Amino acid sequence: MNTTQRAGLVVCLLGPAGGGGGCVTMDSSAIADLDFDRHELSLADAERSTVVTGFLLGDDVANLAVLTVDDDGARRVRIDALDDGGWVPRVDAALRPEVSFVDVATIAGRDRLIAYGGGRLTWFDSDAGREVELVSVVSDFDPPGRAGIPHVDITHDVNDDDRDDLLVPQTDGVSVFVQTDGGGFADPVTLVLPPGLDRSFAGDGYRSDPWGSGRVHAADCDRDGRSDLVYWNGNHFAVHRQDDRGRFDPAPRTMTTDITFDSDELATLAAPLEIHERRMDHELTRDLTGRVLHDITDMNGDGVADLVIFTLEGGSLWKMSTTYEVYYGAPGPPGADGGIVFGSEAGAVIRRKGIAFGMSRHDFEADGQSDLIFVTIKPSLLKVAGLLLEAFFTGSVSMELAFHRMEDGRYATKPHGSRTIRSEVAGASGTRALHPAVLVGDVSGDGRAELLVQRGRRKLQIFAGVPGPEVFARRPQTLAVDMPKDEEYTWLVDLNRDGKQDVLMHHASATEPDRVTTLIAR
């Protein structure tokens, strides 16, 4: 289940490459304005574990569902609840041997663990300890690179009726099941997309979001006040219109644009083969240049969908730049295809120099305008020798977080603020690389987003959201807490429905028992 704003990885050109309670300790110099209750859960008996959250048992605090696979391939789920002494198991049951991924959906007003496998989706009945068939559907989605049962985010409210719908990924598209009254699901509408890449190259597959990084967009393309499903189909947009029942027309209509781009697949800019085929002089075998459709969404809060283009330029890996362009939409004249006309010139532009590692979209001040965070290697480091020396002597590489806030529909030439993070490279002795977590969410409950940045393996810094041009406070609050080794294993979730985002960390290890840390904001 995903209740956060859609935001996805844009480009990865290199890899950056039972418990007790207590309070997190803070550095004496930190701003002690946020307190957290800390709880640890040991997964000593779990193998290849995955953790998802949801109000699965009807408690006031969300439950932790731990999915495991043993050496014989047997799949199990354990659901834990939080009491005064910490996390305690409440349910332990077997799952079907063919279960390949899970998610959490709100069905008929109650959170349910759902599981895919063997051509059907099921929901887990925690009272009976068994799976109940939900819908029949075939998915050949294969999350990248990880054993176990991954969390694949297939539940989204695509028709804006405050119900979770099912978007089941397939090689040639996606099947959309709209939730109806009483927790049923309408017959699916299948969106068949043009052939594309097999997968995007990001993360190890612990948590996957095919919708967030996918090629299908939700936007009101016919200006009737209802979101439609739209995707690029070679030389035009195919639009599946939503009707007054919240269903989508199986037959798409056509919407055109004069704005040009090379592809609608962000993964085409990842270029993993180019990284491996780089010459000894560190130049690429071809120019890394591309202009890609990034999104169709309302960027400035005026109620009309806009078109977003992401451009990558650079004949050399060390001389790269990116451009983010927003072409604002306006209601089209009577009879215009789709009802929207995109401007011929970009109304908002961000230009960044450096090797791009990622970009995410947020709303820092909840004003309806889209704010952005870019992650790049700093321009001052774009020298091969400099990068190699820094990695050799420090075991890490510096990257810059740049914050771009939209004001009156435009982005300033320079970012409103920035922070430096360090990504540890893999060591010759076999030590894993460290890709630090960077999270944005309202942890304080004041309506402004905070910035949470992992510092090494034992610190988490929280930069408070502030009014004015700087977006985040310069001086962070520092929590002394063990951190996971990969960004996928740390995320924000409101565990107690108090309007504050809490921190959840899954410490996965090949040599020690896995454990889970929850930091619940007071």
C-alpha positions as CSV (number, residue, x, y, z in Angstrom):
1,M,0.0,0.0,0.0
2,N,1.4,3.4,-1.0
3,T,0.0,6.5,0.5
4,T,2.9,8.7,-0.4
5,Q,3.3,11.0,-3.4
6,R,4.5,9.3,-6.5
7,A,8.3,9.7,-6.8
8,G,10.7,7.5,-8.6
9,L,14.4,6.9,-9.4
10,V,15.3,8.6,-12.6
11,V,18.7,7.5,-13.5
12,C,21.5,5.4,-12.0
13,L,24.6,5.8,-14.1
14,L,26.9,4.2,-11.6
15,G,26.5,2.2,-8.4
16,P,27.1,5.0,-5.7
17,A,27.9,3.5,-6.9
18,G,11.3,-9.8,20.2
19,G,12.3,-6.6,21.6
20,G,12.2,-3.9,24.2
21,G,11.4,-0.3,24.4
22,G,13.4,2.8,25.0
23,C,14.3,6.3,23.7
24,V,16.9,7.1,21.1
25,T,19.9,9.0,22.5
26,M,20.9,12.3,20.9
27,D,24.1,14.2,20.5
28,S,24.3,17.0,23.1
29,S,24.7,19.6,20.4
30,A,21.6,18.5,18.5
31,I,18.3,20.3,18.4
32,A,16.3,18.2,20.9
33,D,12.9,19.1,19.6
34,L,11.9,15.6,18.4
35,D,11.6,12.5,20.6
36,F,11.1,8.9,19.5
37,D,10.2,5.7,21.2
38,R,12.6,3.0,20.0
39,H,11.6,-0.7,19.7
40,E,13.7,-3.6,18.4
41,L,12.4,-6.9,17.0
42,S,14.8,-9.8,16.6
43,L,14.2,-12.1,13.6
44,A,16.6,-14.8,14.8
45,D,14.5,-17.6,13.4
46,A,13.7,-15.9,10.1
47,E,15.4,-16.8,6.8
48,R,15.4,-14.4,3.8
49,S,13.0,-12.1,5.5
50,T,10.9,-9.2,4.2
51,V,8.9,-6.8,6.4
52,V,5.7,-5.0,5.5
53,T,3.4,-2.9,7.7
54,G,-0.3,-2.5,8.0
55,F,-3.2,-2.4,10.5
56,L,-3.7,-6.1,9.8
57,L,-5.2,-7.1,13.2
58,G,-7.3,-4.0,13.9
59,D,-4.9,-2.6,16.5
60,D,-4.2,1.1,17.2
61,V,-0.6,0.6,16.1
62,A,0.3,-1.0,12.8
63,N,1.5,-4.5,12.8
64,L,4.7,-5.9,11.3
65,A,4.2,-8.8,8.9
66,V,7.4,-10.8,8.5
67,L,7.6,-13.0,5.4
68,T,10.2,-15.7,5.3
69,V,11.4,-18.5,3.0
70,D,13.4,-21.4,4.4
71,D,16.0,-23.6,2.6
72,D,13.3,-25.9,1.4
73,G,11.3,-23.1,-0.1
74,A,8.6,-23.1,2.5
75,R,6.9,-19.7,2.8
76,R,5.5,-18.3,6.1
77,V,4.1,-15.1,7.5
78,R,4.4,-14.0,11.1
79,I,2.4,-10.9,12.2
80,D,3.6,-9.0,15.3
81,A,1.8,-6.4,17.4
82,L,3.3,-3.7,19.7
83,D,2.5,-3.9,23.4
84,D,4.1,-2.3,26.4
85,G,7.0,-4.7,26.3
86,G,7.8,-4.4,22.6
87,W,6.9,-6.4,19.4
88,V,5.2,-9.7,20.1
89,P,4.0,-12.4,17.6
90,R,0.3,-12.8,17.3
91,V,-0.1,-14.9,14.1
92,D,2.2,-17.5,12.5
93,A,1.0,-19.4,9.4
94,A,2.1,-21.0,6.2
95,L,1.7,-19.4,2.7
96,R,1.4,-21.1,-0.6
97,P,4.7,-22.4,-2.0
98,E,4.2,-20.4,-5.2
99,V,3.9,-17.0,-3.5
100,S,6.4,-14.7,-5.3
101,F,5.6,-11.2,-3.9
102,V,3.3,-9.4,-1.4
103,D,1.8,-6.0,-0.6
104,V,-0.7,-4.5,1.8
105,A,-4.1,-3.2,0.5
106,T,-7.0,-1.6,2.3
107,I,-10.0,-3.6,1.2
108,A,-13.5,-2.7,2.4
109,G,-11.9,-0.4,4.9
110,R,-9.5,-2.9,6.5
111,D,-5.8,-3.5,5.8
112,R,-5.1,-6.9,4.3
113,L,-1.8,-8.7,3.4
114,I,-2.1,-9.7,-0.2
115,A,0.1,-12.2,-2.0
116,Y,0.6,-13.1,-5.6
117,G,1.6,-16.5,-6.9
118,G,0.4,-19.2,-9.3
119,G,-1.9,-16.9,-11.4
120,R,-3.9,-15.5,-8.5
121,L,-3.9,-12.8,-5.9
122,T,-5.0,-13.7,-2.4
123,W,-5.6,-11.9,0.8
124,F,-4.5,-13.3,4.1
125,D,-7.3,-14.1,6.6
126,S,-5.5,-13.5,9.9
127,D,-8.4,-15.0,11.9
128,A,-8.4,-18.3,10.0
129,G,-4.7,-18.3,9.3
130,R,-5.2,-18.9,5.6
131,E,-5.2,-17.2,2.2
132,V,-8.5,-16.3,0.4
133,E,-8.6,-15.8,-3.3
134,L,-9.0,-12.2,-4.4
135,V,-8.7,-12.1,-8.2
136,S,-7.3,-14.4,-10.9
137,V,-4.5,-12.7,-12.9
138,V,-1.1,-13.7,-14.4
139,S,1.9,-11.6,-13.6
140,D,5.4,-12.4,-14.9
141,F,6.9,-9.5,-13.0
142,D,10.4,-10.6,-11.7
143,P,11.8,-8.2,-9.1
144,P,15.5,-7.8,-9.6
145,G,18.2,-9.7,-7.8
146,R,16.9,-10.9,-4.4
147,A,15.9,-14.2,-2.9
148,G,12.8,-14.4,-0.7
149,I,9.4,-12.8,-1.0
150,P,9.8,-9.1,-2.0
151,H,7.4,-6.3,-1.3
152,V,6.0,-5.1,-4.7
153,D,3.8,-2.1,-4.5
154,I,0.8,-2.9,-6.6
155,T,-1.9,-1.0,-4.7
156,H,-2.8,2.6,-5.6
157,D,-6.0,4.7,-5.7
158,V,-6.0,5.4,-9.5
159,N,-9.5,6.8,-9.7
160,D,-9.5,9.1,-6.7
161,D,-12.3,7.4,-4.8
162,D,-10.2,6.7,-1.6
163,R,-10.0,3.0,-2.3
164,D,-7.0,0.9,-3.1
165,D,-7.0,-0.5,-6.6
166,L,-4.8,-3.3,-7.9
167,L,-2.2,-2.6,-10.7
168,V,-0.7,-6.0,-11.6
169,P,2.5,-5.6,-13.6
170,Q,3.2,-7.7,-16.7
171,T,5.9,-7.8,-19.3
172,D,3.7,-6.2,-21.9
173,G,1.7,-3.8,-19.7
174,V,-0.4,-3.8,-16.6
175,S,-3.8,-5.1,-15.5
176,V,-5.9,-2.6,-13.5
177,F,-8.6,-3.9,-11.1
178,V,-10.8,-1.1,-9.7
179,Q,-12.1,-1.7,-6.1
180,T,-15.9,-1.5,-5.9
181,D,-18.4,-1.3,-3.0
182,G,-18.0,-4.0,-0.4
183,G,-14.4,-4.8,-1.2
184,G,-15.0,-6.5,-4.6
185,F,-13.0,-5.7,-7.7
186,A,-14.3,-5.0,-11.2
187,D,-13.2,-6.9,-14.3
188,P,-9.7,-5.8,-15.2
189,V,-8.7,-3.3,-17.9
190,T,-5.4,-4.4,-19.4
191,L,-3.1,-1.7,-20.7
192,V,-0.8,-3.2,-23.4
193,L,2.3,-1.1,-23.7
194,P,4.9,-1.1,-26.6
195,P,7.9,-3.4,-26.0
196,G,10.5,-2.0,-23.7
197,L,13.4,-2.9,-21.4
198,D,13.0,-6.0,-19.2
199,R,13.6,-4.0,-16.0
200,S,15.1,-1.0,-14.5
201,F,18.5,-1.3,-12.8
202,A,18.0,-0.1,-9.2
203,G,18.2,-1.6,-5.8
204,D,18.3,-5.3,-4.9
205,G,14.5,-5.9,-5.1
206,Y,13.6,-5.8,-1.4
207,R,10.9,-3.2,-2.2
208,S,9.8,-2.5,-5.8
209,D,7.4,0.1,-7.1
210,P,6.5,-0.7,-10.7
211,W,3.9,2.1,-10.8
212,G,6.2,4.8,-9.4
213,S,8.9,4.2,-12.0
214,G,6.5,2.9,-14.7
215,R,5.2,4.1,-18.0
216,V,1.5,4.5,-17.1
217,H,0.4,7.8,-15.7
218,A,-2.8,9.0,-14.0
219,A,-4.0,12.4,-15.3
220,D,-7.3,14.1,-16.2
221,C,-6.8,14.2,-19.9
222,D,-10.3,15.0,-21.0
223,R,-11.0,17.8,-18.4
224,D,-14.0,16.1,-16.9
225,G,-12.7,16.2,-13.3
226,R,-11.7,12.5,-13.3
227,S,-8.3,10.9,-13.6
228,D,-7.6,8.9,-16.7
229,L,-4.9,6.3,-17.4
230,V,-2.5,7.5,-20.1
231,Y,0.7,6.1,-21.7
232,W,2.9,6.8,-24.7
233,N,2.2,4.5,-27.7
234,G,4.9,5.2,-30.2
235,N,3.7,8.5,-31.7
236,H,0.7,9.5,-29.6
237,F,-0.7,9.1,-26.1
238,A,-3.2,6.4,-25.5
239,V,-5.9,7.5,-22.9
240,H,-8.2,5.2,-21.1
241,R,-10.9,7.5,-19.9
242,Q,-12.6,7.1,-16.5
243,D,-16.4,7.0,-16.4
244,D,-18.8,8.1,-13.7
245,R,-18.6,4.7,-12.0
246,G,-14.8,5.0,-11.5
247,R,-14.1,2.4,-14.2
248,F,-11.8,2.8,-17.2
249,D,-12.7,2.4,-20.8
250,P,-10.9,-0.7,-22.3
251,A,-10.6,1.1,-25.7
252,P,-8.1,4.0,-25.5
253,R,-8.5,7.3,-27.2
254,T,-5.7,9.3,-28.8
255,M,-4.1,12.4,-27.5
256,T,-1.2,14.1,-29.4
257,T,1.5,16.6,-28.6
258,D,4.1,18.5,-30.5
259,I,6.7,18.2,-27.7
260,T,9.4,15.7,-28.8
261,F,11.3,13.1,-26.8
262,D,13.2,9.9,-27.5
263,S,11.5,7.5,-25.2
264,D,9.0,7.1,-22.4
265,E,11.3,4.7,-20.4
266,L,13.5,6.3,-17.8
267,A,15.5,3.1,-17.6
268,T,16.9,3.8,-21.1
269,L,19.1,6.5,-19.4
270,A,20.5,4.0,-16.8
271,A,22.8,2.6,-19.4
272,P,24.3,-0.3,-17.3
273,L,26.0,-1.8,-20.4
274,E,27.8,1.4,-21.1
275,I,29.3,1.4,-17.6
276,H,30.7,-2.1,-18.1
277,E,31.9,-1.4,-21.7
278,R,33.7,1.8,-20.8
279,R,37.1,2.1,-22.3
280,M,40.4,2.1,-20.3
281,D,40.5,5.9,-20.6
282,H,37.1,6.0,-18.8
283,E,35.3,7.4,-21.8
284,L,32.0,5.8,-23.0
285,T,31.6,3.8,-26.2
286,R,28.8,6.2,-27.3
287,D,27.3,9.5,-26.2
288,L,25.0,9.3,-23.2
289,T,22.3,11.6,-24.5
290,G,18.6,11.1,-24.2
291,R,15.3,13.0,-23.9
292,V,12.7,11.0,-22.0
293,L,9.1,11.5,-20.9
294,H,9.2,11.6,-17.1
295,D,5.6,12.2,-16.0
296,I,2.2,13.6,-16.9
297,T,0.9,15.2,-13.7
298,D,-0.3,18.5,-12.3
299,M,3.0,20.1,-11.2
300,N,1.8,23.6,-10.1
301,G,-1.5,22.7,-8.5
302,D,-3.8,24.5,-11.1
303,G,-5.9,21.4,-11.7
304,V,-4.5,20.8,-15.3
305,A,-2.0,18.0,-16.1
306,D,1.5,19.1,-17.2
307,L,4.1,17.2,-19.2
308,V,7.6,16.7,-17.7
309,I,10.7,15.9,-19.8
310,F,14.0,14.6,-18.3
311,T,17.1,15.2,-20.5
312,L,20.5,13.7,-20.1
313,E,23.5,15.0,-22.0
314,G,27.2,14.1,-22.0
315,G,29.7,12.7,-24.4
316,S,31.8,11.7,-21.4
317,L,30.8,10.2,-18.1
318,W,32.8,13.0,-16.5
319,K,31.1,15.8,-18.4
320,M,27.4,15.1,-17.9
321,S,24.4,17.3,-17.2
322,T,20.7,16.9,-16.8
323,T,17.7,19.1,-17.5
324,Y,14.2,18.9,-16.0
325,E,11.6,20.6,-18.0
326,V,7.9,21.2,-17.2
327,Y,5.6,22.0,-20.1
328,Y,2.4,23.4,-18.6
329,G,-0.9,22.1,-19.7
330,A,-3.9,24.3,-20.5
331,P,-7.5,23.5,-21.5
332,G,-7.6,22.9,-25.2
333,P,-10.1,24.5,-27.6
334,P,-13.4,22.7,-28.2
335,G,-12.9,19.5,-30.1
336,A,-9.1,19.3,-29.2
337,D,-7.9,15.7,-28.8
338,G,-7.7,14.9,-25.1
339,G,-8.8,18.4,-23.9
340,I,-5.3,19.5,-22.9
341,V,-2.7,21.5,-24.9
342,F,0.9,21.6,-23.6
343,G,2.9,24.7,-24.0
344,S,5.5,24.8,-26.8
345,E,8.1,26.2,-24.4
346,A,9.0,24.8,-21.0
347,G,7.4,26.9,-18.2
348,A,9.8,25.7,-15.5
349,V,13.3,24.4,-15.9
350,I,16.1,22.9,-13.7
351,R,19.6,22.4,-15.0
352,R,22.1,20.3,-13.1
353,K,25.8,19.5,-13.9
354,G,27.3,16.2,-12.7
355,I,26.6,12.5,-12.7
356,A,23.0,12.1,-11.8
357,F,22.1,9.3,-9.4
358,G,18.5,10.1,-8.7
359,M,15.6,12.6,-8.5
360,S,12.5,12.6,-6.4
361,R,9.4,14.8,-6.3
362,H,7.9,16.1,-3.1
363,D,5.7,18.9,-1.7
364,F,7.8,20.4,1.1
365,E,5.2,23.0,2.3
366,A,2.0,21.2,1.2
367,D,1.2,24.1,-1.2
368,G,0.2,21.9,-4.1
369,Q,3.4,22.7,-6.1
370,S,6.0,20.1,-6.9
371,D,9.4,20.4,-5.2
372,L,12.4,18.3,-6.3
373,I,15.5,16.8,-4.8
374,F,18.4,15.9,-7.1
375,V,21.2,13.6,-6.2
376,T,24.5,14.2,-8.1
377,I,28.2,13.8,-7.7
378,K,29.5,17.3,-7.1
379,P,30.9,19.1,-10.2
380,S,34.2,19.7,-8.4
381,L,34.7,16.0,-8.2
382,L,34.1,15.2,-11.9
383,K,37.7,14.2,-12.5
384,V,38.6,10.5,-12.9
385,A,41.7,10.9,-10.7
386,G,39.8,12.8,-8.1
387,L,37.1,10.2,-7.8
388,L,39.6,7.3,-7.7
389,L,41.7,9.0,-5.0
390,E,38.8,9.9,-2.9
391,A,37.4,6.4,-3.0
392,F,40.8,4.9,-2.4
393,F,41.7,7.0,0.7
394,T,38.3,7.4,2.3
395,G,36.4,4.4,1.0
396,S,33.5,6.7,-0.1
397,V,32.4,9.2,-2.7
398,S,30.7,12.6,-2.0
399,M,27.3,13.3,-3.5
400,E,25.2,16.4,-3.4
401,L,21.5,16.7,-2.5
402,A,20.0,19.8,-4.1
403,F,16.6,21.1,-3.1
404,H,14.5,22.9,-5.7
405,R,11.3,24.5,-4.5
406,M,8.7,25.6,-7.0
407,E,7.4,29.1,-6.4
408,D,4.7,30.6,-8.5
409,G,5.1,27.8,-11.0
410,R,8.8,28.3,-11.6
411,Y,12.1,27.0,-10.3
412,A,15.0,29.3,-9.4
413,T,18.2,29.1,-11.3
414,K,20.0,27.9,-8.2
415,P,18.7,25.4,-5.6
416,H,17.2,26.7,-2.4
417,G,19.6,24.5,-0.4
418,S,21.9,21.5,-0.5
419,R,23.5,18.9,1.7
420,T,26.4,16.6,1.1
421,I,26.1,12.8,1.7
422,R,28.7,10.1,1.3
423,S,28.2,6.7,-0.3
424,E,30.7,4.1,0.7
425,V,32.1,2.0,-2.1
426,A,32.5,-1.8,-1.9
427,G,35.9,-2.8,-0.4
428,A,38.5,-5.2,-1.8
429,S,37.9,-7.4,1.3
430,G,34.3,-8.0,0.2
431,T,32.6,-5.4,2.4
432,R,29.4,-4.2,0.9
433,A,28.8,-0.7,-0.4
434,L,26.7,1.6,1.7
435,H,24.0,3.5,-0.2
436,P,22.7,6.0,2.5
437,A,19.0,6.5,3.0
438,V,17.6,10.0,2.2
439,L,14.0,10.4,3.3
440,V,11.5,13.3,3.2
441,G,8.4,13.3,5.3
442,D,6.5,15.2,8.1
443,V,8.1,13.6,11.2
444,S,7.2,16.5,13.6
445,G,3.5,16.7,12.6
446,D,3.7,20.5,11.9
447,G,2.7,20.2,8.3
448,R,6.2,20.8,6.9
449,A,8.4,18.0,5.6
450,E,11.6,17.1,7.4
451,L,14.8,15.8,5.6
452,L,16.3,12.6,7.1
453,V,19.8,11.7,6.0
454,Q,21.8,8.6,7.0
455,R,25.3,9.4,8.1
456,G,27.5,6.3,7.9
457,R,26.4,3.2,9.7
458,R,25.4,4.6,13.1
459,K,23.8,8.0,12.7
460,L,20.6,9.4,11.3
461,Q,20.3,13.2,10.9
462,I,17.0,15.1,10.9
463,F,16.8,18.5,9.3
464,A,13.6,20.3,10.4
465,G,11.4,21.8,7.7
466,V,11.5,25.6,8.0
467,P,9.6,28.5,6.3
468,G,11.5,30.7,4.0
469,P,13.9,30.0,1.1
470,E,16.2,27.4,2.8
471,V,13.5,24.7,3.0
472,F,15.4,22.8,5.8
473,A,17.2,23.9,8.9
474,R,21.0,24.1,8.6
475,R,21.6,22.4,11.9
476,P,20.3,18.8,12.2
477,Q,19.2,16.7,15.1
478,T,21.4,13.7,15.2
479,L,20.2,10.3,16.4
480,A,22.7,7.7,17.5
481,V,21.2,4.5,16.0
482,D,22.5,1.6,13.9
483,M,21.5,2.0,10.2
484,P,20.9,-0.6,7.4
485,K,23.5,-0.8,4.7
486,D,21.1,0.0,1.8
487,E,18.6,2.8,1.4
488,E,15.8,0.3,0.5
489,Y,15.8,-1.0,4.0
490,T,14.9,2.3,5.7
491,W,11.5,4.0,5.1
492,L,8.9,6.2,6.7
493,V,5.4,5.1,7.7
494,D,2.8,6.4,10.1
495,L,2.6,3.5,12.5
496,N,0.1,4.9,15.0
497,R,-2.1,7.2,12.8
498,D,-1.0,10.4,14.6
499,G,-0.2,12.3,11.5
500,K,3.6,11.9,12.1
501,Q,5.8,9.8,10.0
502,D,7.8,7.1,11.9
503,V,11.0,5.5,10.9
504,L,11.3,1.7,10.2
505,M,14.6,0.0,9.5
506,H,15.2,-3.6,8.5
507,H,18.7,-4.7,9.4
508,A,19.3,-7.6,6.9
509,S,22.5,-9.6,7.3
510,A,24.1,-12.7,5.9
511,T,26.1,-13.4,9.0
512,E,23.8,-12.3,11.9
513,P,20.1,-12.6,12.7
514,D,18.0,-10.0,11.0
515,R,16.3,-7.4,13.2
516,V,13.9,-4.5,12.8
517,T,14.1,-1.1,14.5
518,T,11.1,1.2,14.8
519,L,11.4,4.9,15.8
520,I,7.9,6.1,16.7
521,A,7.7,9.9,16.8
522,R,6.2,11.2,20.1
